[in-house]
Amino acid sequence: MKIKDILVAGSILVGVMSTTSCTQYLELTPTDKQSADTFFKTSTEAKQALVGIYEKLRSDYNGYTNSVQFFDMAMGDDSYVGGDPSGTDMIEYQRIMRFSAQTNNYAAQVAWNKCYGGIQRANTLLANYDNIDFTTAEEDIKNNYKGEALFLRAHFYFELVRLFENIPMYTEPLIGEAWKELEQSTPEAVYAQIAQDMNDAVALMATEAPEGDEGRLTKYAAEAELAKVFLFYTGYYNKTTLPTTSGAEITSDQVVTMLDDVINNSGASLVADYADLFNQNGNYNTEAVFEIAFANTGSGDWGDWSYGNMFCQVNGPRGHNSDILVQGWGFNSPSRDLETSFEDGDARKAATIVYAKDLIDAAGSTYQANYNFTSMHGFKYTTHKWNQADVNVELNWAQNFQYIRLADVLLMAAELTVDSNNSKASGYVNQVRNRAGLGSISVVTLDNIKQERRVELAHEGHRYFDVLRWSNGNMANVSSEINVSNYTLTPPTETDASYIDDQGQNLTGDVGNASDFEITFDESKKGFLPIPQSEIDLHPLLKQNAGY
C-alpha cells in the first residue's frame, strides 16, 4: 500500500507510545497505549514507532498552517500572503510577511511544536533501539529503520534551525523535568549534529522503498537533503565546509559526489511534461526524491488528525468554483516580480500561475479578491477540481508535497560545479531548461542557476531560504532581493464588465492600495523568526533572537 493509504499506527509523545494491532502505517485513533519500557520489543513495534515519526512530516495544520511552503511564501519575494481582503486573515503570517512578527506569533509556535514533536519521537525510538529483537533475517530492515529515524530527526532539526537559528538540541528523550536544563546550542553545533545524522543515515538506509511502501525515504533523499544543508550552512554563514560531530568536515567535493549518486543511481528522472508534476499524475512521480504523502480520508477533524494537504486549501481562490479550481481561502498571491521572471515560452509559468481572467472565463462569474490581490493565484498546490473530495473538502486534499525533486538536485549540483566543471554544470542546467521548452545555455553562470532555481521551484518552499543563503551573511543582500518600495499597481488587462466584481474592482489587475504590496526586510532579525515567548517563559535558560 502507498503511504497515502496508510494511517498512523502509533505516536510517540514524550516517551509514551500509542500502538495498535493494525499493520497499516497511519491510524486515526490509537486503541492502546504502552510505555517505552514495554513497547520496544519487536520489529513490528519498531516500524510503528518509525511511522509515528513520519506522521509528523505531514503535520502541517494544528489550528494554524505551518508548512515550510507557507513560511517561504510569507517571507520570500515570490508571493504575498493574501487571505481575507481585510488583511487580517492569519495575522501572524501577515506580520511575518512584513518582518514584524511578535514573540507570541502562533504560526512560529506551531512549527516549533511540530518539529520538536518529531524529534522527541525519533529520540525515543533511537534510545530504545538496542532493546528491539530483530531476527537474523531482519538485518536490512534493522539498518533501514534506524537510518530513517536518524534522517528524520536531522530533517526536523534542519527545519528548526533555518526558521529560528538559535535552538535547543538534544539527542535523548526528555524525561521528567530534564527539559528545564536545556540551553540553546550554537548554530554550528546544530548543523554538525544534522550533518552527522544524515551522513550516518546514508550508510544505513535502503536504496529503494520497499514494495508497497511508496513514499518511504531512501538514502538518496538523505544525500539530497544533506546537500541542501551544506548549501544553506556554508552560504548563510560564509563557510567552505560543513562540520560534523565526529570532527570531520564535509566538503563541496563530497557533496557533489552525493548529488551525482542521486542523479546517476537513484532511478529518478525528470518528468517529461512539467505540468504533470502538479496534476493528477503528480503523486509518486519519477522525479520525486523526497515526497511527503497526504491522503483523502474523509476526516472532518480540524485538529492534527486530518491527513489532507492544507497548503492546497489555503491557496485556492475565495468564492470561486469552476472546472479548473474550487474555492479555497485566497492565500498565496504570486508577485509581479515572479511573474516577470519567466522567459517567453517557459512552460513552467502556466503550471505555476493561473490568472483570474481564466478562472472567471471558466466559471462565468467573478469571485472575491483576496488581500494583496495580483490577479494571479498559485497553481501547483491548490484546490484543483480534479482533487476535490466528496465530503469535508477543506481537510482532504490528497496531493503529495514533493519537498525535493530531481530538478532541485540537478540545480544544486550545477551550483557546486559551476566554477570547477562548467560543462557539467551547464549540462545539468540545460536538462532543466530544455524540459521547460527553453534553449540551452552554452556556459552557465551562478546568476543563471539562481534564475533557474527561482522559476523551476517557485512556491515549493525553497526561494526564501535560497535568498538567505546567497547573502553570505550580509543582510543587505537579502534586503536588495526582498524589499518592495514605491509599488505601482498593475492595471487591468481587460475592460469588459464581466471581470468587474460587485465592489467595482476589475480582477484582471492588482486590487488594493499600493502600500499593501510594499515590504521592508528587517535586517536586525537576520532573517529568522522569534523564539516562541511561551518557551522562554517556561525555559529560563532560553534567550530571544536578535531583533525581537
Coordinates of C-alpha atoms in Angstrom, one line a residue:
M1 CA 0.0 0.0 0.0
K2 CA 1.1 3.5 -0.7
I3 CA 1.7 5.8 2.3
K4 CA -1.3 7.9 1.1
D5 CA -3.4 4.8 2.1
I6 CA -1.6 4.3 5.4
L7 CA -2.9 5.7 8.6
V8 CA -0.6 6.3 11.7
A9 CA 0.0 3.1 13.5
G10 CA 1.4 4.8 16.5
S11 CA 2.5 8.1 18.0
I12 CA 5.4 8.6 20.4
L13 CA 4.7 11.6 22.6
V14 CA 7.3 12.4 25.3
G15 CA 8.2 8.7 25.7
V16 CA 4.7 7.3 25.6
M17 CA 3.9 5.0 22.7
S18 CA 0.4 4.7 21.3
T19 CA 0.1 1.4 19.5
T20 CA -2.5 -0.7 17.7
S21 CA -2.7 -4.1 16.2
C22 CA -3.3 -2.6 12.8
T23 CA -0.5 -3.2 10.3
Q24 CA -1.2 -0.1 8.4
Y25 CA 1.0 3.0 8.6
L26 CA -1.3 5.7 9.9
E27 CA -4.2 5.0 12.2
L28 CA -6.5 7.9 13.1
T29 CA -7.4 6.8 16.6
P30 CA -4.8 4.8 18.7
T31 CA -6.6 2.0 20.5
D32 CA -4.0 1.2 23.2
K33 CA -1.1 2.9 25.0
Q34 CA 2.2 1.5 26.3
S35 CA 5.3 2.9 28.0
A36 CA 8.6 3.0 26.1
D37 CA 9.8 0.3 28.6
T38 CA 7.3 -2.3 27.4
F39 CA 6.8 -1.2 23.8
F40 CA 10.1 -1.5 22.0
K41 CA 10.5 -5.3 21.7
T42 CA 9.8 -6.4 18.1
S43 CA 10.5 -5.2 14.5
T44 CA 6.7 -4.6 14.2
E45 CA 6.8 -2.2 17.1
A46 CA 9.9 -0.6 15.6
K47 CA 8.1 0.1 12.4
Q48 CA 5.1 1.5 14.2
A49 CA 7.4 3.9 16.1
L50 CA 9.1 4.9 12.8
V51 CA 5.8 5.6 11.2
G52 CA 5.0 7.8 14.2
I53 CA 8.0 10.0 13.2
Y54 CA 6.9 10.0 9.6
E55 CA 3.5 11.2 10.6
K56 CA 5.0 14.5 11.8
L57 CA 6.2 15.3 8.3
R58 CA 2.6 15.9 7.1
S59 CA 1.5 17.6 10.3
D60 CA 1.1 20.9 8.6
Y61 CA -2.1 22.0 10.3
N62 CA -2.8 22.2 14.0
G63 CA -5.1 25.2 14.4
Y64 CA -2.7 27.0 12.1
T65 CA -1.0 26.2 8.8
N66 CA 2.8 25.6 9.5
S67 CA 4.2 24.1 6.3
V68 CA 7.6 25.2 5.1
Q69 CA 5.9 26.4 1.9
F70 CA 3.8 28.8 3.8
F71 CA 6.8 30.3 5.6
D72 CA 8.6 30.6 2.3
M73 CA 5.5 32.2 0.8
A74 CA 5.3 34.7 3.6
M75 CA 9.0 35.8 3.8
G76 CA 10.1 35.3 0.2
D77 CA 9.6 37.5 -2.8
D78 CA 7.6 35.1 -5.0
S79 CA 4.3 35.7 -3.2
Y80 CA 2.2 37.8 -0.9
V81 CA 0.3 36.2 2.0
G82 CA -3.2 37.2 0.8
G83 CA -6.2 35.8 2.6
D84 CA -9.4 37.7 3.5
P85 CA -9.4 41.2 1.9
S86 CA -9.3 42.8 5.3
G87 CA -5.6 42.0 5.5
T88 CA -6.0 40.4 9.0
D89 CA -6.6 36.8 7.9
M90 CA -3.9 34.7 9.6
I91 CA -2.5 37.9 11.0
E92 CA 0.6 36.1 12.3
Y93 CA 1.6 35.4 8.7
Q94 CA 0.8 39.0 7.7
R95 CA 3.3 40.1 10.4
I96 CA 5.8 37.6 9.3
M97 CA 5.5 38.8 5.7
R98 CA 6.3 42.4 6.9
F99 CA 9.1 41.1 9.2
S100 CA 7.3 42.5 12.2
A101 CA 6.3 39.2 13.9
Q102 CA 5.8 39.4 17.7
T103 CA 7.4 37.0 20.1
N104 CA 4.0 35.3 20.7
N105 CA 3.5 34.6 17.0
Y106 CA 1.3 31.5 16.9
A107 CA 2.5 30.3 13.4
A108 CA 6.0 30.2 14.8
Q109 CA 4.8 28.3 17.9
V110 CA 3.0 25.5 15.9
A111 CA 6.1 25.0 13.7
W112 CA 8.3 24.8 16.7
N113 CA 5.9 22.2 18.3
K114 CA 5.7 20.1 15.2
C115 CA 9.4 19.8 14.8
Y116 CA 10.2 19.1 18.4
G117 CA 7.4 16.5 18.4
G118 CA 9.1 14.7 15.6
I119 CA 12.5 15.0 17.3
Q120 CA 11.2 13.6 20.5
R121 CA 9.6 10.6 18.7
A122 CA 12.9 10.0 16.8
N123 CA 14.9 10.2 20.0
T124 CA 12.6 7.8 21.8
L125 CA 13.0 5.1 19.1
L126 CA 16.7 5.6 18.8
A127 CA 17.3 5.4 22.5
N128 CA 15.4 2.1 22.7
Y129 CA 16.8 0.6 19.5
D130 CA 19.2 -1.8 21.2
N131 CA 16.2 -3.3 23.1
I132 CA 14.4 -4.3 19.9
D133 CA 14.7 -8.0 18.9
F134 CA 15.4 -8.1 15.2
T135 CA 15.8 -11.6 13.8
T136 CA 18.8 -12.6 11.7
A137 CA 16.7 -12.3 8.6
E138 CA 15.7 -8.7 9.5
E139 CA 19.2 -7.2 9.4
D140 CA 18.3 -5.0 6.4
I141 CA 15.2 -3.5 8.0
K142 CA 17.1 -3.1 11.3
N143 CA 19.5 -0.8 9.4
N144 CA 16.8 0.9 7.4
Y145 CA 14.6 1.8 10.3
K146 CA 17.5 3.3 12.3
G147 CA 18.7 5.2 9.2
E148 CA 15.3 6.6 8.6
A149 CA 14.9 7.7 12.2
L150 CA 18.3 9.4 12.2
F151 CA 17.5 11.2 8.9
L152 CA 14.0 12.3 10.1
R153 CA 15.5 13.7 13.3
A154 CA 18.0 15.6 11.2
H155 CA 15.3 16.9 8.9
F156 CA 13.2 18.3 11.8
Y157 CA 16.3 20.0 13.2
F158 CA 17.1 21.5 9.8
E159 CA 13.6 22.9 9.6
L160 CA 14.0 24.4 13.1
V161 CA 17.5 25.9 12.6
R162 CA 16.6 27.5 9.3
L163 CA 13.5 29.1 10.8
F164 CA 14.8 30.0 14.3
E165 CA 18.6 29.7 14.2
N166 CA 19.2 29.5 18.0
I167 CA 17.5 26.4 19.2
P168 CA 17.9 23.8 22.0
M169 CA 19.3 20.5 20.7
Y170 CA 19.1 17.1 22.4
T171 CA 19.5 13.5 21.1
E172 CA 18.0 11.6 24.0
P173 CA 14.3 11.5 25.1
L174 CA 13.4 14.2 27.6
I175 CA 12.3 12.6 30.8
G176 CA 10.6 14.3 33.7
E177 CA 11.9 17.9 34.1
A178 CA 15.1 17.4 32.1
W179 CA 13.8 20.0 29.6
K180 CA 14.4 22.7 32.2
E181 CA 18.2 22.2 31.8
L182 CA 18.2 22.7 28.1
E183 CA 20.1 25.6 26.6
Q184 CA 20.3 26.8 23.1
S185 CA 23.1 25.3 21.1
T186 CA 25.2 27.3 18.7
P187 CA 24.1 27.0 15.0
E188 CA 27.4 25.3 14.3
A189 CA 26.7 22.6 16.8
V190 CA 23.2 22.0 15.5
Y191 CA 24.4 21.8 11.9
A192 CA 27.2 19.4 13.0
Q193 CA 24.5 17.1 14.5
I194 CA 22.3 17.4 11.4
A195 CA 25.2 16.5 9.1
Q196 CA 26.3 13.6 11.3
D197 CA 22.8 12.2 11.5
M198 CA 22.3 12.5 7.8
N199 CA 25.7 11.1 6.9
D200 CA 25.2 8.1 9.3
A201 CA 21.7 7.6 7.8
V202 CA 23.1 7.4 4.2
A203 CA 25.1 4.4 5.2
L204 CA 22.1 2.6 6.7
M205 CA 19.1 3.5 4.5
A206 CA 17.9 1.4 1.6
T207 CA 18.4 2.4 -2.0
E208 CA 14.7 2.0 -2.8
A209 CA 11.4 1.9 -0.9
P210 CA 10.1 -1.5 0.0
E211 CA 7.4 -2.7 -2.5
G212 CA 4.0 -1.3 -1.5
D213 CA 5.6 1.4 0.7
E214 CA 5.9 4.2 -1.9
G215 CA 6.9 7.4 -0.1
R216 CA 9.3 5.8 2.3
L217 CA 12.6 7.7 2.3
T218 CA 15.8 6.2 0.9
K219 CA 19.5 7.1 1.1
Y220 CA 19.1 9.3 -1.9
A221 CA 16.7 11.6 -0.1
A222 CA 19.2 11.8 2.7
E223 CA 22.0 12.7 0.3
A224 CA 19.9 15.3 -1.4
E225 CA 18.8 17.0 1.8
L226 CA 22.4 16.9 3.1
A227 CA 23.4 18.9 0.1
K228 CA 20.7 21.4 0.9
V229 CA 22.0 21.6 4.5
F230 CA 25.6 22.1 3.1
L231 CA 24.5 24.9 0.8
F232 CA 22.5 26.7 3.5
Y233 CA 25.1 26.5 6.2
T234 CA 28.1 27.4 4.0
G235 CA 26.2 30.1 2.2
Y236 CA 24.5 31.9 5.1
Y237 CA 27.4 31.6 7.5
N238 CA 30.0 32.2 4.8
K239 CA 31.9 28.9 5.3
T240 CA 33.6 26.5 3.0
T241 CA 32.8 23.2 4.8
L242 CA 30.0 21.6 6.9
P243 CA 31.1 20.3 10.3
T244 CA 30.1 17.0 11.9
T245 CA 30.1 15.9 15.5
S246 CA 32.9 13.4 14.7
G247 CA 35.2 16.3 13.8
A248 CA 35.3 15.6 10.1
E249 CA 34.4 18.3 7.7
I250 CA 32.1 17.7 4.7
T251 CA 33.5 19.3 1.6
S252 CA 31.9 20.6 -1.5
D253 CA 33.5 17.7 -3.5
Q254 CA 31.9 15.2 -1.2
V255 CA 28.5 16.8 -1.6
V256 CA 28.9 16.8 -5.4
T257 CA 29.7 13.0 -5.2
M258 CA 26.4 12.5 -3.2
L259 CA 24.4 14.5 -5.7
D260 CA 25.9 12.6 -8.6
D261 CA 24.9 9.4 -6.8
V262 CA 21.3 10.7 -6.7
I263 CA 21.4 11.7 -10.3
N264 CA 23.0 8.6 -11.7
N265 CA 21.8 5.8 -9.4
S266 CA 18.5 6.7 -7.7
G267 CA 16.4 5.9 -10.7
A268 CA 14.8 9.3 -10.6
S269 CA 14.2 11.0 -13.9
L270 CA 12.7 14.3 -15.0
V271 CA 9.0 14.1 -15.8
A272 CA 8.7 14.9 -19.5
D273 CA 5.8 17.4 -19.0
Y274 CA 6.4 19.9 -16.2
A275 CA 2.7 20.2 -15.6
D276 CA 2.5 16.5 -14.7
L277 CA 4.4 17.2 -11.5
F278 CA 1.3 19.0 -10.1
N279 CA -1.7 17.5 -11.7
Q280 CA -3.4 14.1 -11.5
N281 CA -0.1 12.4 -12.4
G282 CA 1.9 14.2 -9.7
N283 CA 1.8 11.8 -6.7
Y284 CA 4.8 9.4 -6.7
N285 CA 6.1 10.6 -10.0
T286 CA 9.6 9.6 -11.3
E287 CA 11.1 12.9 -10.3
A288 CA 10.3 12.9 -6.6
V289 CA 13.3 12.3 -4.4
F290 CA 11.8 13.3 -1.0
E291 CA 8.0 13.2 -1.0
I292 CA 5.6 13.9 1.8
A293 CA 2.3 12.0 1.5
F294 CA -1.2 13.3 2.1
A295 CA -4.5 11.5 1.9
N296 CA -8.2 11.9 1.5
T297 CA -9.6 10.0 4.5
G298 CA -12.9 11.8 4.6
S299 CA -11.9 13.1 8.0
G300 CA -13.8 16.1 9.4
D301 CA -11.3 16.6 12.3
W302 CA -9.9 20.1 12.2
G303 CA -7.0 19.2 14.6
D304 CA -3.9 17.3 13.9
W305 CA -5.7 14.1 12.9
S306 CA -6.6 15.1 9.3
Y307 CA -4.3 13.9 6.5
G308 CA -5.2 16.2 3.6
N309 CA -2.7 18.8 2.3
M310 CA -3.9 22.1 3.9
F311 CA -1.5 24.1 1.8
C312 CA -3.8 23.3 -1.1
Q313 CA -6.9 24.6 0.8
V314 CA -5.3 27.9 1.8
N315 CA -4.1 28.6 -1.8
G316 CA -7.5 28.3 -3.6
P317 CA -9.3 31.4 -4.7
R318 CA -12.0 32.8 -2.4
G319 CA -15.6 32.0 -3.5
H320 CA -14.6 30.6 -6.9
N321 CA -15.9 27.3 -8.4
S322 CA -15.1 26.1 -11.9
D323 CA -13.7 23.1 -13.7
I324 CA -10.2 24.4 -13.0
L325 CA -10.3 25.3 -9.3
V326 CA -12.8 25.2 -6.5
Q327 CA -13.0 27.7 -3.6
G328 CA -10.2 28.0 -1.0
W329 CA -9.0 30.7 1.3
G330 CA -7.3 33.0 -1.0
F331 CA -3.7 32.9 0.2
N332 CA -0.5 32.9 -1.8
S333 CA -0.8 35.7 -4.4
P334 CA 2.1 35.4 -6.8
S335 CA 4.2 38.5 -7.0
R336 CA 4.6 40.5 -10.2
D337 CA 8.3 40.0 -9.7
L338 CA 7.9 36.3 -10.0
E339 CA 5.6 36.7 -13.0
T340 CA 8.1 38.7 -14.9
S341 CA 10.9 36.3 -14.0
F342 CA 9.7 33.7 -16.5
E343 CA 11.1 33.9 -20.0
D344 CA 8.8 33.9 -23.0
G345 CA 7.9 30.3 -23.9
D346 CA 8.7 28.9 -20.5
A347 CA 6.2 26.1 -19.9
R348 CA 6.7 26.3 -16.2
K349 CA 4.8 29.6 -16.0
A350 CA 1.4 28.1 -16.8
A351 CA 1.9 25.3 -14.3
T352 CA 2.9 27.8 -11.6
I353 CA 0.4 30.7 -12.1
V354 CA -3.2 30.8 -13.0
Y355 CA -4.8 34.1 -13.9
A356 CA -8.1 35.4 -12.6
K357 CA -9.2 36.1 -16.1
D358 CA -9.0 32.4 -17.0
L359 CA -10.9 31.4 -13.8
I360 CA -13.6 34.0 -14.5
D361 CA -14.0 32.8 -18.1
A362 CA -14.3 29.2 -16.8
A363 CA -16.9 30.0 -14.1
G364 CA -18.8 32.7 -15.9
S365 CA -18.6 34.9 -12.9
T366 CA -16.2 36.9 -10.7
Y367 CA -15.2 35.9 -7.2
Q368 CA -13.8 37.6 -4.1
A369 CA -10.5 39.4 -4.4
N370 CA -8.1 38.4 -1.6
Y371 CA -5.7 40.8 0.2
N372 CA -2.6 41.5 -1.9
F373 CA -4.6 40.5 -5.0
T374 CA -2.4 40.5 -8.1
S375 CA -4.9 38.9 -10.5
M376 CA -3.0 35.6 -10.1
H377 CA -3.1 32.5 -7.9
G378 CA -0.5 29.8 -7.3
F379 CA -1.4 26.7 -9.5
K380 CA 0.9 24.0 -8.1
Y381 CA -0.5 23.1 -4.8
T382 CA -4.1 24.3 -4.7
T383 CA -7.8 23.5 -4.9
H384 CA -7.6 21.6 -8.2
K385 CA -11.1 20.5 -9.2
W386 CA -9.8 17.0 -10.1
N387 CA -8.7 16.6 -6.5
Q388 CA -11.9 17.7 -4.7
A389 CA -13.1 15.3 -2.0
D390 CA -16.7 14.3 -1.8
V391 CA -17.0 15.3 1.9
N392 CA -15.1 17.6 4.3
V393 CA -13.4 19.1 1.2
E394 CA -11.1 21.6 3.1
L395 CA -9.4 18.8 5.1
N396 CA -8.9 16.2 2.4
W397 CA -6.7 17.4 -0.4
A398 CA -4.8 14.3 -1.4
Q399 CA -1.9 16.0 -3.2
N400 CA 1.6 14.9 -2.0
F401 CA 4.2 17.6 -1.5
Q402 CA 7.5 17.0 -3.4
Y403 CA 10.0 18.5 -1.0
I404 CA 13.0 17.6 -3.1
R405 CA 12.7 16.8 -6.8
L406 CA 15.4 15.7 -9.2
A407 CA 15.4 19.2 -10.9
D408 CA 16.4 20.7 -7.5
V409 CA 19.2 18.1 -7.2
L410 CA 20.4 18.9 -10.7
L411 CA 20.5 22.6 -9.9
M412 CA 22.3 22.1 -6.6
A413 CA 24.9 20.0 -8.4
A414 CA 25.2 22.7 -11.0
E415 CA 25.7 25.4 -8.4
L416 CA 28.5 23.4 -6.7
T417 CA 30.3 22.7 -10.0
V418 CA 29.7 26.0 -11.9
D419 CA 33.3 27.1 -11.4
S420 CA 35.2 23.8 -11.2
N421 CA 33.4 21.9 -14.0
N422 CA 31.3 24.3 -16.0
S423 CA 30.5 21.9 -18.8
K424 CA 29.0 19.5 -16.2
A425 CA 27.1 22.3 -14.6
S426 CA 25.8 23.6 -17.9
G427 CA 24.6 20.1 -18.8
Y428 CA 22.6 19.9 -15.6
V429 CA 21.0 23.3 -16.0
N430 CA 20.2 22.7 -19.6
Q431 CA 18.3 19.5 -18.8
V432 CA 16.0 21.6 -16.6
R433 CA 15.7 24.4 -19.2
N434 CA 15.1 22.0 -22.1
R435 CA 12.3 20.3 -20.2
A436 CA 10.7 23.7 -19.8
G437 CA 10.8 24.3 -23.6
L438 CA 13.8 26.7 -23.4
G439 CA 17.1 26.7 -25.3
S440 CA 20.4 25.6 -23.9
I441 CA 23.0 28.0 -22.4
S442 CA 26.5 27.2 -23.6
V443 CA 28.3 28.5 -20.5
V444 CA 26.1 28.9 -17.4
T445 CA 26.8 31.3 -14.6
L446 CA 25.8 31.4 -11.0
D447 CA 23.2 34.0 -11.9
N448 CA 21.8 31.6 -14.5
I449 CA 21.4 29.0 -11.8
K450 CA 19.8 31.4 -9.4
Q451 CA 17.3 32.3 -12.1
E452 CA 16.5 28.7 -12.9
R453 CA 16.0 27.8 -9.2
R454 CA 13.5 30.6 -8.9
V455 CA 11.3 29.7 -11.8
E456 CA 11.7 25.9 -11.6
L457 CA 11.0 25.7 -7.8
A458 CA 8.6 28.6 -7.3
H459 CA 6.0 28.1 -4.5
E460 CA 7.7 24.8 -3.4
G461 CA 9.3 26.2 -0.2
H462 CA 12.8 27.0 -1.4
R463 CA 13.1 30.6 -2.6
Y464 CA 13.4 32.5 0.7
F465 CA 16.0 30.1 2.1
D466 CA 17.9 30.4 -1.2
V467 CA 17.9 34.2 -0.9
L468 CA 19.1 33.9 2.7
R469 CA 22.0 31.5 1.9
W470 CA 23.1 33.5 -1.1
S471 CA 23.5 36.5 1.2
N472 CA 26.8 35.1 2.6
G473 CA 25.6 36.5 6.0
N474 CA 25.2 40.1 4.6
M475 CA 21.6 41.1 5.4
A476 CA 21.8 44.0 2.9
N477 CA 22.0 41.4 0.2
V478 CA 18.7 39.9 1.5
S479 CA 17.1 43.4 1.6
S480 CA 18.0 44.0 -2.1
E481 CA 16.0 40.9 -3.1
I482 CA 13.1 41.1 -0.6
N483 CA 12.3 44.8 -0.4
V484 CA 9.5 46.2 -2.4
S485 CA 9.2 50.0 -2.4
N486 CA 7.3 52.6 -4.5
Y487 CA 5.0 49.9 -5.7
T488 CA 2.8 50.8 -8.7
L489 CA -0.5 48.9 -9.1
T490 CA -0.6 46.9 -12.3
P491 CA -3.7 48.0 -14.3
P492 CA -6.3 45.5 -15.6
T493 CA -5.6 43.7 -18.8
E494 CA -9.3 43.5 -19.7
T495 CA -12.0 46.2 -19.8
D496 CA -15.1 44.0 -20.2
A497 CA -17.7 44.3 -17.3
S498 CA -17.6 40.5 -16.8
Y499 CA -14.3 40.9 -15.0
I500 CA -15.6 43.6 -12.5
D501 CA -16.8 42.3 -9.2
D502 CA -19.7 43.7 -7.1
Q503 CA -17.2 46.0 -5.4
G504 CA -16.4 47.7 -8.7
Q505 CA -12.9 46.0 -8.8
N506 CA -11.5 44.7 -12.0
L507 CA -10.0 41.3 -11.2
T508 CA -7.6 41.3 -14.1
G509 CA -5.3 43.8 -12.4
D510 CA -4.0 44.5 -8.9
V511 CA -6.6 45.2 -6.3
G512 CA -5.9 47.2 -3.2
N513 CA -3.6 50.1 -2.1
A514 CA -0.1 50.3 -3.4
S515 CA 1.2 50.3 0.2
D516 CA -0.3 46.9 0.7
F517 CA 2.3 45.5 -1.6
E518 CA 5.4 47.2 -0.1
I519 CA 7.7 45.1 2.0
T520 CA 10.8 46.1 4.1
F521 CA 13.1 43.3 5.3
D522 CA 14.2 43.9 8.9
E523 CA 18.0 43.2 8.8
S524 CA 18.2 43.2 12.6
K525 CA 16.3 40.0 12.8
K526 CA 18.8 38.2 10.5
G527 CA 16.0 36.5 8.5
F528 CA 14.8 34.4 11.4
L529 CA 11.6 34.0 13.4
P530 CA 11.3 34.8 17.1
I531 CA 11.8 32.0 19.7
P532 CA 8.2 31.4 20.9
Q533 CA 7.7 33.5 24.0
S534 CA 5.8 30.7 25.8
E535 CA 9.0 28.6 25.5
I536 CA 11.1 31.4 27.0
D537 CA 8.6 31.8 29.8
L538 CA 8.8 28.1 30.6
H539 CA 12.6 27.7 30.0
P540 CA 14.5 30.4 31.8
L541 CA 17.8 29.5 30.1
L542 CA 16.4 30.3 26.6
K543 CA 17.3 33.7 25.1
Q544 CA 15.3 35.6 22.5
N545 CA 16.6 36.0 19.0
A546 CA 18.2 39.3 17.8
G547 CA 15.8 42.0 16.7
Y548 CA 12.9 40.8 18.9

